[in-house]
N, CA and C atoms as an extended XYZ file, in Angstrom:
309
Properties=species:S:1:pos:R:3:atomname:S:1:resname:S:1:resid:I:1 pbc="F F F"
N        13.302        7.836       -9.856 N   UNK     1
C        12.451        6.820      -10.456 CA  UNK     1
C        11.000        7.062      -10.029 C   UNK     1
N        10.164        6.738      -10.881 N   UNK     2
C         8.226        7.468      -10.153 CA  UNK     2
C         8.241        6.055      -10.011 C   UNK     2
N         7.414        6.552       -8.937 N   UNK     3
C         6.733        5.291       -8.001 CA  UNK     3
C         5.171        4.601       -8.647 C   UNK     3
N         5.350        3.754       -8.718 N   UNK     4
C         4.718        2.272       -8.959 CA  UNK     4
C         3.148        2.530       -8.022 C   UNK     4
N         3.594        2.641       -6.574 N   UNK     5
C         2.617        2.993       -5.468 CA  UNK     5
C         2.753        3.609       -4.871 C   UNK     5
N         1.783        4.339       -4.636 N   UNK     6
C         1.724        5.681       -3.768 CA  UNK     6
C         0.135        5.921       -2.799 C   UNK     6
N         0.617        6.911       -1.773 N   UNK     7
C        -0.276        7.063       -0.477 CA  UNK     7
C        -1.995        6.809       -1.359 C   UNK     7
N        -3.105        5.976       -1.198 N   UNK     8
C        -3.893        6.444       -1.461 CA  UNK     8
C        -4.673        5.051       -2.362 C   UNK     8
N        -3.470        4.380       -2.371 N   UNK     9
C        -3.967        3.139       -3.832 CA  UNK     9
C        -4.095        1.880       -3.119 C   UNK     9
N        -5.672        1.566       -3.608 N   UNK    10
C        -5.839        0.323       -3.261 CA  UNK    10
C        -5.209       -0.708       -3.294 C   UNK    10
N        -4.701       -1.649       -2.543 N   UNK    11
C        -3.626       -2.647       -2.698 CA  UNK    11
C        -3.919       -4.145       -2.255 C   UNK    11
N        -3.979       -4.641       -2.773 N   UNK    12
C        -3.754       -6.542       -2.557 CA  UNK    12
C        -2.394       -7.161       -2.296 C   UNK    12
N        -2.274       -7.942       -1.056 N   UNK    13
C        -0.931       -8.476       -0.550 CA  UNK    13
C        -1.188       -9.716       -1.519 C   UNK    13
N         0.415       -9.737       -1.759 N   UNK    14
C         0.587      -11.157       -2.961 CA  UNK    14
C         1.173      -12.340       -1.833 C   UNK    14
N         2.152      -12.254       -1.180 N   UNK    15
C         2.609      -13.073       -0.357 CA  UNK    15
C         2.653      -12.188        1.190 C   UNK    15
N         3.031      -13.465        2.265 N   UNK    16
C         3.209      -13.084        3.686 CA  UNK    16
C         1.840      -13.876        4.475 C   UNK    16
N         2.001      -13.921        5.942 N   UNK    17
C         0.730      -13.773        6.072 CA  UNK    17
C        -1.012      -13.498        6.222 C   UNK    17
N        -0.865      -12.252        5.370 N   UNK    18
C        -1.578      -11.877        5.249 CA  UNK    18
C        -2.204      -12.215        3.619 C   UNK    18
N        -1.566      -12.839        3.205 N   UNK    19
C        -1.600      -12.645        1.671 CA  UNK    19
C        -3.271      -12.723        1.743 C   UNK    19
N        -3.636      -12.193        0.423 N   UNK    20
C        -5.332      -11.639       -0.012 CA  UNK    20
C        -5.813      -10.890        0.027 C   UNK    20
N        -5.411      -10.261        1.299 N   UNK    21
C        -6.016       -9.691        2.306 CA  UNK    21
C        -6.123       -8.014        1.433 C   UNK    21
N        -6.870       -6.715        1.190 N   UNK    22
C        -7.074       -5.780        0.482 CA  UNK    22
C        -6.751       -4.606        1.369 C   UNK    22
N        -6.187       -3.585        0.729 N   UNK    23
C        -6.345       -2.092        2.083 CA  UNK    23
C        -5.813       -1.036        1.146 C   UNK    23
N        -5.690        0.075        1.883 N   UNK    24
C        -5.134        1.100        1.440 CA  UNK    24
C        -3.976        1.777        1.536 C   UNK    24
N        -3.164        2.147        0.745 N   UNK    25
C        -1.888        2.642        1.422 CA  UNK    25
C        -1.796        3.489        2.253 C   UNK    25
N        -1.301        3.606        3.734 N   UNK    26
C        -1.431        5.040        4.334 CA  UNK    26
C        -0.074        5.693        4.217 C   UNK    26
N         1.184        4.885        3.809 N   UNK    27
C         2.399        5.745        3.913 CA  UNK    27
C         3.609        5.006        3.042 C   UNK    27
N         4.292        5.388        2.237 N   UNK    28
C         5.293        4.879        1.541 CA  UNK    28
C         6.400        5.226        2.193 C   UNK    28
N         7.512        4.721        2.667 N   UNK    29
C         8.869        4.968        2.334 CA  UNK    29
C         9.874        4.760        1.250 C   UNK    29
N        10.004        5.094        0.335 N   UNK    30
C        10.954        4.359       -0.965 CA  UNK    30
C        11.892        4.571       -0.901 C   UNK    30
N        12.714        4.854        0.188 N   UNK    31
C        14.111        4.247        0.658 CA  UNK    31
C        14.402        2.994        1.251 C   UNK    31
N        13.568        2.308        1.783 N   UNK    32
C        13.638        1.359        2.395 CA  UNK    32
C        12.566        0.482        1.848 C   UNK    32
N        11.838        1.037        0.667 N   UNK    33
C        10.626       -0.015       -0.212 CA  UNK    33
C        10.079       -0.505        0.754 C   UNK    33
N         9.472       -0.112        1.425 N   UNK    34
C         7.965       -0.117        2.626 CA  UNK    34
C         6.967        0.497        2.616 C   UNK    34
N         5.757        0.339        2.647 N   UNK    35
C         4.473        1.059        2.452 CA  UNK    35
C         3.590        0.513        4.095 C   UNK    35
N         2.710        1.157        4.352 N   UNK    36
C         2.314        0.847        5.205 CA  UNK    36
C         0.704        0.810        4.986 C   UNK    36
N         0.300       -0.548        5.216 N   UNK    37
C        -1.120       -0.416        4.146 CA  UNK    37
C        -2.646       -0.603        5.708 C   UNK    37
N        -3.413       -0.025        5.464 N   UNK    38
C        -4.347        0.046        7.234 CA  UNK    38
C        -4.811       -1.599        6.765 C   UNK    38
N        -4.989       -2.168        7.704 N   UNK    39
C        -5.337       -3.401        7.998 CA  UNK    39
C        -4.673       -4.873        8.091 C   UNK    39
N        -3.401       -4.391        7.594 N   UNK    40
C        -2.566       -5.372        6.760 CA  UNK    40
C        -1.106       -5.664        7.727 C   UNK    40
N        -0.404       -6.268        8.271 N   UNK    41
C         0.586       -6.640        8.645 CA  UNK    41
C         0.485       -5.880       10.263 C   UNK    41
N        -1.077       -6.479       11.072 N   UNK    42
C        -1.192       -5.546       12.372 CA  UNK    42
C        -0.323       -6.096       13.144 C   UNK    42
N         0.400       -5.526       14.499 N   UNK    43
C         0.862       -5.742       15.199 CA  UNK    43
C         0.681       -5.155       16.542 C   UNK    43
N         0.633       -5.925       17.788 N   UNK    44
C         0.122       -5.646       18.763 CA  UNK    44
C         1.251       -4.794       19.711 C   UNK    44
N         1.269       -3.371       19.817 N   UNK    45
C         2.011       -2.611       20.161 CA  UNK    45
C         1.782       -2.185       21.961 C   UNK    45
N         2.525       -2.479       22.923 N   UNK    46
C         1.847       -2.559       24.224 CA  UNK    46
C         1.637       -0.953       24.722 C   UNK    46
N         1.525        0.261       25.114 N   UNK    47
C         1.660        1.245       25.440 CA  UNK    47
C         1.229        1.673       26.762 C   UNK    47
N         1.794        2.503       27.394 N   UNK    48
C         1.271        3.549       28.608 CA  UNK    48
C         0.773        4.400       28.161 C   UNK    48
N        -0.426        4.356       29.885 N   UNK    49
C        -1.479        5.510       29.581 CA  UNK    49
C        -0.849        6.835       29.626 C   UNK    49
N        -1.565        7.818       28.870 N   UNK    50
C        -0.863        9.222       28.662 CA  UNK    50
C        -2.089       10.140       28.925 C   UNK    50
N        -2.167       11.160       29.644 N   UNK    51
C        -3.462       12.080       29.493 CA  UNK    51
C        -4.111       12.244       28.325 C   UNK    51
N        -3.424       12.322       27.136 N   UNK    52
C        -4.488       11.894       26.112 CA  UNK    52
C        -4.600       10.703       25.231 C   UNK    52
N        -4.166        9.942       25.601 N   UNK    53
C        -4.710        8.593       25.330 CA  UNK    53
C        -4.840        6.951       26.393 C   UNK    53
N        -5.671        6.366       25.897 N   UNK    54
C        -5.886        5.275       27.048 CA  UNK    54
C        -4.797        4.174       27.102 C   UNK    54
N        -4.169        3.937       27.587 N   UNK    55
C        -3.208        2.634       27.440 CA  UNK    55
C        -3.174        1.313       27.171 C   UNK    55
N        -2.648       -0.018       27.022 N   UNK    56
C        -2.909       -0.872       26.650 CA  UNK    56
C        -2.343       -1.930       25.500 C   UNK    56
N        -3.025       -3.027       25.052 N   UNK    57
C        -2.897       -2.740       23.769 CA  UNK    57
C        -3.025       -2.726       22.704 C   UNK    57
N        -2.377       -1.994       21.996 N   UNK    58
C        -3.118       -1.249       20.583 CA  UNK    58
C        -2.608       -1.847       19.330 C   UNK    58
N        -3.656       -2.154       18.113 N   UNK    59
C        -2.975       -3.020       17.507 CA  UNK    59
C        -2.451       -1.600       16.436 C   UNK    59
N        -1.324       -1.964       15.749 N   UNK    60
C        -0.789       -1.042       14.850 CA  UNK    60
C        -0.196       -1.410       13.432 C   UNK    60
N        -0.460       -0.835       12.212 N   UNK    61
C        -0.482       -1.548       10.944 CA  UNK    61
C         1.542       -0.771       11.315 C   UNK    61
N         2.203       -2.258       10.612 N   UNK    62
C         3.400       -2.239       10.421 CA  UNK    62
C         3.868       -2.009        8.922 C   UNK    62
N         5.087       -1.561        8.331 N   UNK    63
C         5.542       -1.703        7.264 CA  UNK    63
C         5.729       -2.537        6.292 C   UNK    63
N         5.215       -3.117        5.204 N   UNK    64
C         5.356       -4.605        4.259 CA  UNK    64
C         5.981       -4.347        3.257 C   UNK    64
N         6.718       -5.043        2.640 N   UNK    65
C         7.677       -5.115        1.347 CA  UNK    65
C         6.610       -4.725       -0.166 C   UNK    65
N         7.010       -3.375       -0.622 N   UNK    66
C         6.279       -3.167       -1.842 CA  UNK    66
C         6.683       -4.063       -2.711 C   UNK    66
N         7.351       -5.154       -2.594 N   UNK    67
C         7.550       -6.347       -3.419 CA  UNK    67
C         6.345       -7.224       -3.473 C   UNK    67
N         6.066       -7.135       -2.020 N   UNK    68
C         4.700       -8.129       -1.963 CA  UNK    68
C         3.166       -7.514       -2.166 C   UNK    68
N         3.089       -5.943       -2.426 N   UNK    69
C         2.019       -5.452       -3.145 CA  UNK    69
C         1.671       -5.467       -4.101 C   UNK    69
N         0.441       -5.366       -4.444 N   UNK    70
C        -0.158       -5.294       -5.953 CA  UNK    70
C        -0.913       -4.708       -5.930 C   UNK    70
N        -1.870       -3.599       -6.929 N   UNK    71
C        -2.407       -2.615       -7.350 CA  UNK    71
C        -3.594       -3.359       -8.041 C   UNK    71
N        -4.897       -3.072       -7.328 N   UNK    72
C        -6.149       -3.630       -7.794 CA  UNK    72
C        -6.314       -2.633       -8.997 C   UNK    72
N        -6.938       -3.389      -10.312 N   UNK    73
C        -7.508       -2.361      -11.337 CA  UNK    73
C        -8.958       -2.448      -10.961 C   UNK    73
N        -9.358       -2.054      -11.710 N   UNK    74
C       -11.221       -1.478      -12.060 CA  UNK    74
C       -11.984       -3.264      -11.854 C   UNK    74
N       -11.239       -4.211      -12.296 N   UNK    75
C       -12.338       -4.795      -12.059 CA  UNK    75
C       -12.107       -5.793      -10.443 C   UNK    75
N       -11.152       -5.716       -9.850 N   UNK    76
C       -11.040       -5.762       -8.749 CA  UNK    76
C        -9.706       -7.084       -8.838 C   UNK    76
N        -8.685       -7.146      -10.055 N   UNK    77
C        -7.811       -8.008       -9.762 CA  UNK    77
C        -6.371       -7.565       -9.549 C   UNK    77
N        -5.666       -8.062       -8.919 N   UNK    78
C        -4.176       -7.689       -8.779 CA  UNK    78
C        -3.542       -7.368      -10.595 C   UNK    78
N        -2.885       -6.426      -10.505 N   UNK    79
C        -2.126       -5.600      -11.536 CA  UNK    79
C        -0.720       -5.231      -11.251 C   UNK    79
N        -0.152       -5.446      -12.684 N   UNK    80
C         1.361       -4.605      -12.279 CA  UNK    80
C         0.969       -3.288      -13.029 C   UNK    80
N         1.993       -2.413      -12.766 N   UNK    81
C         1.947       -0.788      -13.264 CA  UNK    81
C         3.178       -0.709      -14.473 C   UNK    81
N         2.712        0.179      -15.197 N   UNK    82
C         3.499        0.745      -16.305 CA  UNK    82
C         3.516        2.213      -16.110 C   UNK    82
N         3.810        2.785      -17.427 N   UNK    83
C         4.157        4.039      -17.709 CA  UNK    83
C         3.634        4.508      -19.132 C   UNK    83
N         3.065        5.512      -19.364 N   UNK    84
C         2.825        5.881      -20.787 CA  UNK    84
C         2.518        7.138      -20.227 C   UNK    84
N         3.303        7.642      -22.044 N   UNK    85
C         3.319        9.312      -22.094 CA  UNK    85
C         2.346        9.437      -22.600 C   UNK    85
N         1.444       10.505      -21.848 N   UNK    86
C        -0.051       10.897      -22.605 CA  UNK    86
C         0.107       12.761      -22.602 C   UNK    86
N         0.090       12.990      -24.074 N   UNK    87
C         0.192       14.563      -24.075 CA  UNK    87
C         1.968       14.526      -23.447 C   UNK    87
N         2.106       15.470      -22.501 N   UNK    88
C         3.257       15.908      -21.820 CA  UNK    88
C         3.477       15.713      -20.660 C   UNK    88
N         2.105       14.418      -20.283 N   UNK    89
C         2.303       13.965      -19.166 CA  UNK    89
C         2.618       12.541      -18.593 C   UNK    89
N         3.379       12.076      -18.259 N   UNK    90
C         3.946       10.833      -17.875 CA  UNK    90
C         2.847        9.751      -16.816 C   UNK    90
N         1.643        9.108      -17.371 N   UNK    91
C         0.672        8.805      -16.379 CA  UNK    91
C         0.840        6.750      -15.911 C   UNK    91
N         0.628        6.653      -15.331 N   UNK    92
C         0.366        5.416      -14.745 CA  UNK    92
C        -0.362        4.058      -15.474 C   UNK    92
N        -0.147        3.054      -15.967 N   UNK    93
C        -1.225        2.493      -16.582 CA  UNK    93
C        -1.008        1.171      -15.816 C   UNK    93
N        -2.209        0.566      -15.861 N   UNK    94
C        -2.560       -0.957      -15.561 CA  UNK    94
C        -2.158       -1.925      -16.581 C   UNK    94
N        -1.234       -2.729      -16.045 N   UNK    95
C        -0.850       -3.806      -17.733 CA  UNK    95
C        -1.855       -4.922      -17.535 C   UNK    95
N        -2.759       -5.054      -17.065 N   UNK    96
C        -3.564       -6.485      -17.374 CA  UNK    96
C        -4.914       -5.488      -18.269 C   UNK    96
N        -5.530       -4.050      -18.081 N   UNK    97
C        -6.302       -3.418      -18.791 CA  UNK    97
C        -6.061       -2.495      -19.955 C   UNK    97
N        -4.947       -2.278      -19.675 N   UNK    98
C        -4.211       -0.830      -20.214 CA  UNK    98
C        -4.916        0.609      -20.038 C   UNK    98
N        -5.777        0.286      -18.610 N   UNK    99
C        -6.255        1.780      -18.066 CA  UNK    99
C        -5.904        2.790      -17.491 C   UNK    99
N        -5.729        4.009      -17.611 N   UNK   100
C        -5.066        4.729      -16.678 CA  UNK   100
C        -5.279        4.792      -15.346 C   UNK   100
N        -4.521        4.643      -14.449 N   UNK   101
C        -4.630        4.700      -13.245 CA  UNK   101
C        -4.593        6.001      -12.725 C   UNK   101
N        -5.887        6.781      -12.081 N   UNK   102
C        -5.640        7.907      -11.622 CA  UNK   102
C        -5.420        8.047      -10.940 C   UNK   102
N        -4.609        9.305      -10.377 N   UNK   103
C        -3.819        9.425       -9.169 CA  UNK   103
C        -3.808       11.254       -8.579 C   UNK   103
């Protein structure tokens, strides 16, 4: 199945505590429908010091339900994703614009 969201796409949380809140994807899993977006679902991770790094603690973006993402279009509002064949290529579209989403 092609993915909806992927590493790289601006994203708006719909629900959770964070809901509003905007970031970027840094990592998908789509086995377990988790994305991991920088700023968004931080969590305060305690660690030991290591020769190359300082110890403490560190806050760390956790995994959120790609249920509760949404895909900003062009003019900066939450979007769902489609599909349209353009030429021989299968591309991404925005259903509130019908723009292609590049990727």
């Amino acid at each position: 199945m092609a993915a909806k969201l992927r590493k790289g796409d601006k994203v708006i949380v719909l629900a959770g505590k964070d809901k509003g809140k905007q970031g970027t994807i840094a990592s998908v899993d789509p086995k377990s429908g988790k994305a991991v977006v920088e700023g968004v679902n931080m969590a305060i991770r305690h660690t030991r010091q290591s020769q190359s790094s300082q110890g403490g603690r560190i806050p760390k973006a956790m995994p959120i339900d790609l249920s509760n993402l949404a895909i900003v279009d062009a003019n900066g509002k939450p979007t769902r994703v489609g599909f349209k064949i353009e030429g021989d290529k299968k591309v991404r579209v925005a259903k509130t614009t019908g723009d292609v989403i590049d990727a």
